[in-house]
Every structure is written in structure tokens, then in C-alpha cells.
Tab-separated table of N, CA and C in Angstrom:
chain	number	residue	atom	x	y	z
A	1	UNK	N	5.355	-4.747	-10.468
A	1	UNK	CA	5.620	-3.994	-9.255
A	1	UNK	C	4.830	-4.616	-8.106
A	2	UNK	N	5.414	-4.590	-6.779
A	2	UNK	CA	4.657	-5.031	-5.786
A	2	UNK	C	4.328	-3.832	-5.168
A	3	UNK	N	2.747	-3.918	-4.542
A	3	UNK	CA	1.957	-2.408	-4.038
A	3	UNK	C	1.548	-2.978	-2.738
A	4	UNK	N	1.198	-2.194	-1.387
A	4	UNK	CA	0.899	-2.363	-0.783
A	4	UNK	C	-0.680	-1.879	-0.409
A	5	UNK	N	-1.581	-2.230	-0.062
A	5	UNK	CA	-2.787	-1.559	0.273
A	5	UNK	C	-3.067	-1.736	1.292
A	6	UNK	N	-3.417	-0.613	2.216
A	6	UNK	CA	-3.688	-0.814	3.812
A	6	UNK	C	-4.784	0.381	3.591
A	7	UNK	N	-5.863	0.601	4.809
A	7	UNK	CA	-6.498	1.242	4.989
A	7	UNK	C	-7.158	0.907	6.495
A	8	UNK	N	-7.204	2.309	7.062
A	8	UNK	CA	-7.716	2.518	8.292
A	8	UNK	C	-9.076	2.136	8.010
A	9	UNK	N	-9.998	1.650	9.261
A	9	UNK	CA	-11.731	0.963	9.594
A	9	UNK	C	-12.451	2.233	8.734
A	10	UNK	N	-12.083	3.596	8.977
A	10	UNK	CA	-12.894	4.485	8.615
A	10	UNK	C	-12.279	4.648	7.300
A	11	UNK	N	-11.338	4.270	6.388
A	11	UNK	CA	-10.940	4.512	4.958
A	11	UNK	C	-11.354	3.295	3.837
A	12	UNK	N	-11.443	2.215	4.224
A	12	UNK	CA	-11.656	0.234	4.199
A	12	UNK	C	-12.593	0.919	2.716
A	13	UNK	N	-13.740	1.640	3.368
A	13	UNK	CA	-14.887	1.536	1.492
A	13	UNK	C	-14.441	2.639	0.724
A	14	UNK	N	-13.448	3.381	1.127
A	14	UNK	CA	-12.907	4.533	0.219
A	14	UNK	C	-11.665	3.698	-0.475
A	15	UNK	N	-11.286	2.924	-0.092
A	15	UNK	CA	-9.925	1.868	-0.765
A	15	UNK	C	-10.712	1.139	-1.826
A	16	UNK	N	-11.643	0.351	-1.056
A	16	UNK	CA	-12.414	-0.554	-1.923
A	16	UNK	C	-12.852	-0.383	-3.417
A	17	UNK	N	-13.618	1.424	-2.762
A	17	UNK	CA	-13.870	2.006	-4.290
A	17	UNK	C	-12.690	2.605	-4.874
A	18	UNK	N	-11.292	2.600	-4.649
A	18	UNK	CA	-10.892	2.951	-5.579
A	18	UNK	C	-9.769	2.015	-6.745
A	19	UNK	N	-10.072	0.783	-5.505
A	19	UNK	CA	-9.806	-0.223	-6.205
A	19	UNK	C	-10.176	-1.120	-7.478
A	20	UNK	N	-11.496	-0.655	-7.512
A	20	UNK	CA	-12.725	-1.240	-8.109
A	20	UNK	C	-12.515	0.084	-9.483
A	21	UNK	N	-11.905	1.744	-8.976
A	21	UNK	CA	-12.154	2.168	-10.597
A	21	UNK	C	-10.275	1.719	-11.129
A	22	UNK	N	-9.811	1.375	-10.247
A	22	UNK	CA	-8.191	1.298	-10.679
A	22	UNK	C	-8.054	-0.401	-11.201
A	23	UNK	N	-9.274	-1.161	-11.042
A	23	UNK	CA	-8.828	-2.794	-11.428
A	23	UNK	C	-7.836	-2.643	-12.389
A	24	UNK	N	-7.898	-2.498	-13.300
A	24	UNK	CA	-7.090	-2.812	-14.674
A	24	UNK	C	-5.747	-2.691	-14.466
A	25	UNK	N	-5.389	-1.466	-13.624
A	25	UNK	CA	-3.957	-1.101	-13.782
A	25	UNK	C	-3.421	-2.077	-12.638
A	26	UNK	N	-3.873	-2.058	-11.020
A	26	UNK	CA	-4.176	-2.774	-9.928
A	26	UNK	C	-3.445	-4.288	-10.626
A	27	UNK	N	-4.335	-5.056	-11.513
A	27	UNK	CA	-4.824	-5.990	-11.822
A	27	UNK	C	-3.066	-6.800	-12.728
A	28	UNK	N	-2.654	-5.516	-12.998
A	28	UNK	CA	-1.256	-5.839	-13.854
A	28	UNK	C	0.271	-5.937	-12.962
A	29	UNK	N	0.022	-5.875	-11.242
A	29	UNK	CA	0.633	-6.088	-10.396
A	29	UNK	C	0.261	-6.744	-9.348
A	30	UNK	N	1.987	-7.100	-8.561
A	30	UNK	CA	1.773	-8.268	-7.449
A	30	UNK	C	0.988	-7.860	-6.380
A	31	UNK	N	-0.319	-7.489	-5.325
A	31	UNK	CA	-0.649	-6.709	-4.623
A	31	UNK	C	-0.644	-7.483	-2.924
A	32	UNK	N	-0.316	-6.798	-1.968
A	32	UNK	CA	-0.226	-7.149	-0.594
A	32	UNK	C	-1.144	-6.345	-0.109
A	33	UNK	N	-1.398	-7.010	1.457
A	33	UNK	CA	-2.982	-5.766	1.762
A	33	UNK	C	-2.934	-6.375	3.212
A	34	UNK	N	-3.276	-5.772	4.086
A	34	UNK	CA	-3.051	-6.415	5.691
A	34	UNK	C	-4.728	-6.801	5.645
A	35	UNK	N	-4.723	-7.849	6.998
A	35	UNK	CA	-5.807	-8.647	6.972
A	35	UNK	C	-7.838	-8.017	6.234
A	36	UNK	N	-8.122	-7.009	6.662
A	36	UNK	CA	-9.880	-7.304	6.300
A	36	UNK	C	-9.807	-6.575	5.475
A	37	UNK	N	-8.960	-5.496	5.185
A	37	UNK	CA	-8.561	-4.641	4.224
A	37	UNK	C	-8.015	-5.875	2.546
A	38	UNK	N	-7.215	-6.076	2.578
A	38	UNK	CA	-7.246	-7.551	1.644
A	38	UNK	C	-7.890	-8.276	1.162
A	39	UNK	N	-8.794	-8.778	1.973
A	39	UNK	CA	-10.467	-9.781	2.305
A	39	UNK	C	-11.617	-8.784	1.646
A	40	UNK	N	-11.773	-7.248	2.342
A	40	UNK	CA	-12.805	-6.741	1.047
A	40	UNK	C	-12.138	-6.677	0.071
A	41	UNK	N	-11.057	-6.287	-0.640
A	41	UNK	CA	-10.593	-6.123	-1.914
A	41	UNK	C	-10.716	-7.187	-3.031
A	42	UNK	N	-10.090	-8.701	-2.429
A	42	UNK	CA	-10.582	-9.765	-2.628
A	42	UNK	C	-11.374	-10.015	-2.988
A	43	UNK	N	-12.443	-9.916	-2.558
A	43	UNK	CA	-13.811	-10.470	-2.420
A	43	UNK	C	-15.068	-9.344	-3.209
A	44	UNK	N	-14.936	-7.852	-3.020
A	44	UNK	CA	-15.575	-7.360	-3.266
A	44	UNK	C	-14.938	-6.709	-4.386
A	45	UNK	N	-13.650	-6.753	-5.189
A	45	UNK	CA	-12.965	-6.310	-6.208
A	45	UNK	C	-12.510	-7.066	-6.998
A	46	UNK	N	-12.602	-8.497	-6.712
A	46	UNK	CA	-11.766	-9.549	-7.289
A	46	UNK	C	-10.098	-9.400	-7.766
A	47	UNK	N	-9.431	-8.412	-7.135
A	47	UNK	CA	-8.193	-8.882	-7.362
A	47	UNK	C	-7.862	-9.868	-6.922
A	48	UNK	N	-6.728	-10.294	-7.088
A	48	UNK	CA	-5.843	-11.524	-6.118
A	48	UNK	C	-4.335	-10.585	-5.507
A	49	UNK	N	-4.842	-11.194	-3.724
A	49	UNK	CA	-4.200	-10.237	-3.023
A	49	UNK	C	-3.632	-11.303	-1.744
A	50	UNK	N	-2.194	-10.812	-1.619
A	50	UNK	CA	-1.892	-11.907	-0.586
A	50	UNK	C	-1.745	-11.333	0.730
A	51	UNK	N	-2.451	-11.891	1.733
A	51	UNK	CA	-2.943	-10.943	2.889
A	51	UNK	C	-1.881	-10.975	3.992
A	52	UNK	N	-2.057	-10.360	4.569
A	52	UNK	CA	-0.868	-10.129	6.016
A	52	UNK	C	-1.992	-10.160	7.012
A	53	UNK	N	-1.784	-10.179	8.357
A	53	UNK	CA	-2.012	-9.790	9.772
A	53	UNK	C	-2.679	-8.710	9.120
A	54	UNK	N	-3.820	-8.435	10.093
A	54	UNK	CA	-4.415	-7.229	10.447
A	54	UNK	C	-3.934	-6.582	10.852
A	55	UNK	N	-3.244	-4.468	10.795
A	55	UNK	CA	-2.634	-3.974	10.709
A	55	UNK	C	-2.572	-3.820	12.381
A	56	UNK	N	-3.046	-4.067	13.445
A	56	UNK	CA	-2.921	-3.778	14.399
A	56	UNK	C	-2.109	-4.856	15.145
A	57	UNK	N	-2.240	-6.218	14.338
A	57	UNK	CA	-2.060	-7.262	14.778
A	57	UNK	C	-0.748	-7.553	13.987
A	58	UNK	N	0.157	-6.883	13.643
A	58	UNK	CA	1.250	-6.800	12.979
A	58	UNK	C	1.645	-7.021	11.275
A	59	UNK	N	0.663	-6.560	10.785
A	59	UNK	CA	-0.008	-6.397	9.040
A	59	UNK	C	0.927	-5.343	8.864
A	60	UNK	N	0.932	-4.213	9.405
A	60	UNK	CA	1.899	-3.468	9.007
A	60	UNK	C	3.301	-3.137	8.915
A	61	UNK	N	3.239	-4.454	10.184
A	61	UNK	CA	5.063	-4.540	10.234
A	61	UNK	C	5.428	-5.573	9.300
A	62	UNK	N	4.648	-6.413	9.335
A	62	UNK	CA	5.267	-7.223	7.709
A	62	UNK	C	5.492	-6.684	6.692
A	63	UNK	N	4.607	-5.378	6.543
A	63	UNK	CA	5.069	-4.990	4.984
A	63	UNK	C	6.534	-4.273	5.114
A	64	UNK	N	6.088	-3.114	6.714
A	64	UNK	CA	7.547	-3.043	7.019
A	64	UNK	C	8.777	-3.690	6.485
A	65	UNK	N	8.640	-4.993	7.083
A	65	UNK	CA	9.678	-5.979	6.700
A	65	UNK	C	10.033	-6.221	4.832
A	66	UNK	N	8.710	-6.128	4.443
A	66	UNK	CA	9.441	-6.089	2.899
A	66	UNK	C	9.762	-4.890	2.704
A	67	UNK	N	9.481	-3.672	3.336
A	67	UNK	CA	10.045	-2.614	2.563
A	67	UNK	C	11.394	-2.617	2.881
A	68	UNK	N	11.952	-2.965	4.331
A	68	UNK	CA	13.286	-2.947	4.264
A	68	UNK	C	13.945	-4.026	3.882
A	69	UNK	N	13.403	-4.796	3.026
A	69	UNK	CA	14.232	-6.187	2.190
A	69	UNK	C	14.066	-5.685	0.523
A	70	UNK	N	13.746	-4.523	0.484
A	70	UNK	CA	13.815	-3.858	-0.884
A	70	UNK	C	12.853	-4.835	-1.585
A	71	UNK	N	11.717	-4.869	-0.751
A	71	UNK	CA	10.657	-6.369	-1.751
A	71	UNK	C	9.323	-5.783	-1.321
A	72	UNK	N	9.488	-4.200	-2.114
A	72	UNK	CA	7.908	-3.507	-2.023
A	72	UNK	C	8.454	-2.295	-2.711
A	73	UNK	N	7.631	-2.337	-4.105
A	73	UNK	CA	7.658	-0.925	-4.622
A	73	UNK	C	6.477	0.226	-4.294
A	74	UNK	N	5.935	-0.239	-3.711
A	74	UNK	CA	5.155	1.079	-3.781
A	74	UNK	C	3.756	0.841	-2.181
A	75	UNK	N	3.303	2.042	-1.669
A	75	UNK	CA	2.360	1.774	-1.095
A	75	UNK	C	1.281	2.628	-0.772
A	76	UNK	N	0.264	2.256	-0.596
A	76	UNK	CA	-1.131	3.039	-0.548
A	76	UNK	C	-2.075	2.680	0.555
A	77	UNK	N	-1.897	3.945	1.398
A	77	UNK	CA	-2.131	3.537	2.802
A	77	UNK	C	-3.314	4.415	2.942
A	78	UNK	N	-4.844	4.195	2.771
A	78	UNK	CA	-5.347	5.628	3.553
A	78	UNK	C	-5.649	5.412	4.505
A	79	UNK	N	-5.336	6.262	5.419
A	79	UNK	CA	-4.924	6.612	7.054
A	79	UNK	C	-6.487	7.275	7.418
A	80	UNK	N	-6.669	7.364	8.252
A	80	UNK	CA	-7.542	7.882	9.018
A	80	UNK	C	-7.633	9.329	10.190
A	81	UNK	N	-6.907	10.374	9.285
A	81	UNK	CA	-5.862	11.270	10.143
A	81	UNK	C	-6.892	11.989	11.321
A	82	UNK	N	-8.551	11.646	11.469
A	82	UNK	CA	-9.166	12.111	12.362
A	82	UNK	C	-9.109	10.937	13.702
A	83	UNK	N	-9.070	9.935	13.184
A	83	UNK	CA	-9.026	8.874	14.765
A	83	UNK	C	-7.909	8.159	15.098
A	84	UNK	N	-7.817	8.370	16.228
A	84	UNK	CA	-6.595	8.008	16.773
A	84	UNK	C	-6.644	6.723	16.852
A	85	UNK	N	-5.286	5.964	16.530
A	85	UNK	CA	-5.342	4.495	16.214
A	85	UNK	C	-4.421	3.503	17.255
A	86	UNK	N	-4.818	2.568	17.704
A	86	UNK	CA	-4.544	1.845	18.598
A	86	UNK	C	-2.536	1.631	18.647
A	87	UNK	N	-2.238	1.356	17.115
A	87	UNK	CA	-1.033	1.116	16.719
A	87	UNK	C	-0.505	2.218	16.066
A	88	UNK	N	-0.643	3.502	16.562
A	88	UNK	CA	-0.147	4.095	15.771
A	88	UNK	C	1.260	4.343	15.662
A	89	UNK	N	2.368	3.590	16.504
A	89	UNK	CA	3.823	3.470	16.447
A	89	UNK	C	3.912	2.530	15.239
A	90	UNK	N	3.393	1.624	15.038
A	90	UNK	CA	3.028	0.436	14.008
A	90	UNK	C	2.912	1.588	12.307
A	91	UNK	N	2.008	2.391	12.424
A	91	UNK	CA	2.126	3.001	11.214
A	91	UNK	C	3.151	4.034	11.207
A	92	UNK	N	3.772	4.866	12.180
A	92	UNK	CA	4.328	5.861	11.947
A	92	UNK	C	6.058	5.079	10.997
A	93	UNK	N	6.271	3.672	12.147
A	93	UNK	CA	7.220	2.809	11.730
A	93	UNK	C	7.145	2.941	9.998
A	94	UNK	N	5.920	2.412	9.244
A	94	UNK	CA	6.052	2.019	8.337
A	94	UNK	C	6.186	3.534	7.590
A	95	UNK	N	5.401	4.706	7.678
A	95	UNK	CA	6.014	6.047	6.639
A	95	UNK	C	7.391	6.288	7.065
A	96	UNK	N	7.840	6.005	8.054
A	96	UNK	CA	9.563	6.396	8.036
A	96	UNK	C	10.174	5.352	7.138
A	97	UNK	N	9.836	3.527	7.038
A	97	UNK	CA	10.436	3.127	6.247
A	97	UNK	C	10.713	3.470	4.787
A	98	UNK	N	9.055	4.023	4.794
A	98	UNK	CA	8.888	4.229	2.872
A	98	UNK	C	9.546	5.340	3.568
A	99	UNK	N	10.002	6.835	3.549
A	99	UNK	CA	11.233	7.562	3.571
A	99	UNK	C	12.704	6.802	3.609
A	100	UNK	N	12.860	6.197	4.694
A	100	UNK	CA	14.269	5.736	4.650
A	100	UNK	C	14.400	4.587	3.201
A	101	UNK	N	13.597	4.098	2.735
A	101	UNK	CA	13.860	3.446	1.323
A	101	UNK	C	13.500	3.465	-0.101
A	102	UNK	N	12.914	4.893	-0.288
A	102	UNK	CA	12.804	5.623	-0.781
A	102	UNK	C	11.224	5.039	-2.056
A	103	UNK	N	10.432	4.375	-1.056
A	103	UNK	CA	8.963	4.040	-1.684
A	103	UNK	C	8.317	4.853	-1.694
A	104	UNK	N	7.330	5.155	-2.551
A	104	UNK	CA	6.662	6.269	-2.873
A	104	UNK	C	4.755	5.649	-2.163
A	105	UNK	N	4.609	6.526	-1.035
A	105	UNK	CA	3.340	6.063	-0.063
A	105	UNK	C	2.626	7.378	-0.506
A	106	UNK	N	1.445	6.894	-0.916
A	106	UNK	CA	0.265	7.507	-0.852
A	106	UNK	C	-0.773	7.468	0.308
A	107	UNK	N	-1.226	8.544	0.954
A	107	UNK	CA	-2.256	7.961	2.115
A	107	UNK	C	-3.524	8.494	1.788
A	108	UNK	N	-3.389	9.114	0.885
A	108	UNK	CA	-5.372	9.565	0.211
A	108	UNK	C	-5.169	9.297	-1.349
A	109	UNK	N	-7.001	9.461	-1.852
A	109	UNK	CA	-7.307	8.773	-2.790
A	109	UNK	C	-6.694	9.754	-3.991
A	110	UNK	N	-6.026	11.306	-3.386
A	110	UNK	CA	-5.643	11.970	-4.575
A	110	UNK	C	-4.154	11.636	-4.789
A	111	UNK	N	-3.268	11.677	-3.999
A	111	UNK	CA	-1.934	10.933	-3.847
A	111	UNK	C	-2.081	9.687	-4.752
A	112	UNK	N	-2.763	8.545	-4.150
A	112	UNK	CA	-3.004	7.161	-5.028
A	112	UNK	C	-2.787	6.781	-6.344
A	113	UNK	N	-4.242	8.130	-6.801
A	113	UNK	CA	-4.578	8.115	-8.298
A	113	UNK	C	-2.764	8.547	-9.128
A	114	UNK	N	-2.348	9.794	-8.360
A	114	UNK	CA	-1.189	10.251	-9.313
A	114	UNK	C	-0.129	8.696	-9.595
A	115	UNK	N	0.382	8.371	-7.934
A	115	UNK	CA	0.987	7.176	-8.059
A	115	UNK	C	0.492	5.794	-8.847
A	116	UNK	N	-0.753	5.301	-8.984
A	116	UNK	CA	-1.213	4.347	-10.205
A	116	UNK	C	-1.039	5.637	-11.489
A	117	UNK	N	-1.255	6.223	-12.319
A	117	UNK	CA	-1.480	6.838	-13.476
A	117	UNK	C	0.436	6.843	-13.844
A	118	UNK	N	1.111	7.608	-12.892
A	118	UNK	CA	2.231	7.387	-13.065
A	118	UNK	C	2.834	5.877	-13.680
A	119	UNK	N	2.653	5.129	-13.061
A	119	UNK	CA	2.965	3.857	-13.130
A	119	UNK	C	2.414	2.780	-14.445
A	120	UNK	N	1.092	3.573	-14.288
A	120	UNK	CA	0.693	3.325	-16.035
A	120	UNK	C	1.392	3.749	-17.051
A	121	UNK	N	1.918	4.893	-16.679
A	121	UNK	CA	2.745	5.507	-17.932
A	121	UNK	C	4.156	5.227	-17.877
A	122	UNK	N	4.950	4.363	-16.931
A	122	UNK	CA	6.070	3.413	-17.096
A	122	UNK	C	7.148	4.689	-16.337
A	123	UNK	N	6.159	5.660	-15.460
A	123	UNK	CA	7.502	6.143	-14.579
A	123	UNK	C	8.109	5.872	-13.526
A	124	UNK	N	9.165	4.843	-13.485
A	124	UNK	CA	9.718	3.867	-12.454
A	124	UNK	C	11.532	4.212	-12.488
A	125	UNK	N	11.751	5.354	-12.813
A	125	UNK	CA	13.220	5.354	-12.607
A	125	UNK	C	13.156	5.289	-11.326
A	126	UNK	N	12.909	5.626	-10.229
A	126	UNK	CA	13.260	6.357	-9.145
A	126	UNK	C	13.182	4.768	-8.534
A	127	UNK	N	12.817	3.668	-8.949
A	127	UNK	CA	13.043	2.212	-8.769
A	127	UNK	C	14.241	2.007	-9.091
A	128	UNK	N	14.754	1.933	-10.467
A	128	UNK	CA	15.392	1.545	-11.210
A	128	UNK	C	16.892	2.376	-10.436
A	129	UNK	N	17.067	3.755	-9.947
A	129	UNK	CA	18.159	3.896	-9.016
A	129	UNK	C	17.877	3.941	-7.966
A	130	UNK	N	16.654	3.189	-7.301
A	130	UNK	CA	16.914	2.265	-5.729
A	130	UNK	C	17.777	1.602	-5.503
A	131	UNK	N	17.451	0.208	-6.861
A	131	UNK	CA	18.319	-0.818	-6.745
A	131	UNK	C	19.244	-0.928	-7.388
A	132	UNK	N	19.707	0.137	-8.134
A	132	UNK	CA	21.627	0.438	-8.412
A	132	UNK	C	22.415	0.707	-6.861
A	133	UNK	N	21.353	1.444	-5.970
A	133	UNK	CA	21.768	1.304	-4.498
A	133	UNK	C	22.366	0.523	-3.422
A	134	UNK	N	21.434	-0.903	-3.728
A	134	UNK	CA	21.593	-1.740	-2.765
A	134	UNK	C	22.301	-2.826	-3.394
């Protein structure tokens, strides 16, 4: 599965750590991550993560772009719902995509956990009649 990981300046060490208790499962998929958000994960988690633009700097519209090329299963965004964010047309873009293409976005660490545990346990129909869709 390909996952997305983004996180707002004020979410960056709440991702980090939950990256760090999720390695294993994390570790058994393709992972994308917009620019410094990627770089700590990288670096301070050792996955292997292929980075985009910094989300302000158009990180988030790339993933955009794979979600509407049906080339992103899943994403995990934690948002920062107390500070207002420079791009926030940039993120609102990307939760309407995951609605309009029916990806399953997590934006906190309790959302996350269900979506990895799920996925450990091989529940991916709702993939599997995406792309009977398209």
C-alpha cells in the first residue's frame, strides 16, 4: 500500500513518535511524506520515505495529484486544528480529494492507529472496490 504522512510544525514530533511505535507495520509499505516532515521520519525513524515539496511549498498538492491518479492508498495527516496555516486551501484541497476518491485520511494519532491496525489485519476491500471503479 502507498501511505501518505504529512504533519503540521506543531504535529512533526507527534508523527515522528508514532512512527517510531508503528515501524514494523509502516516499514511493510511504500511511504510518501512532504518535505521536513519526511526528513525527520527518515532520519530519526529510519524508514525509507520518498519526499515531496514542503507542504506549503506544494507537498501537498503532489500527493493531491496521486490521489487523483488512484496512486495513494491511504493518508495520515496530523493537522494542527489550533493554528491557522498559511496554505490552508492547499490542505482543505487534499481532504476533499481523499473524499472524492474514497482514501481513508486520518488527521490524529487515534484515527492513525485504527487505520495502520486495520491494515495489519488485511482490511483493504474498500481498495479492492475503488479500483473495480476506475
Amino acid at each position: 500500500m502507498k501511505i501518505a504522512l504529512i504533519a503540521h510544525d506543531r504535529k512533526k514530533d507527534s508523527l515522528v513518535e508514532f512512527a517510531i511505535a508503528y515501524k514494523e507495520i509502516l516499514s511493510e509499505h511504500e511511504l510518501f511524506a512532504t518535505g521536513t516532515t519526511g526528513q525527520r521520519i527518515s532520519d530519526e525513524v529510519g524508514l525509507k520515505i520518498t519526499r515531496f515539496r514542503s507542504g506549503p511549498l506544494g507537498g501537498d498538492q503532489q500527493i493531491g495529484s496521486m490521489i487523483a491518479n488512484n496512486d495513494m492508498d491511504m493518508v495520515i495527516f496530523f493537522r494542527d486544528p489550533l493554528t491557522a496555516q498559511p496554505h490552508e486551501p492547499d490542505v482543505t484541497a487534499l481532504v476533499r480529494l481523499c473524499d472524492v476518491y474514497h482514501i481513508p485520511l486520518a488527521t490524529n494519532m487515534g484515527t492513525a492507529e485504527i487505520l495502520l491496525k486495520g491494515l495489519q489485519e488485511g482490511f483493504v476491500d474498500w481498495r479492492l472496490i475503488q479500483e473495480r471503479r476506475n
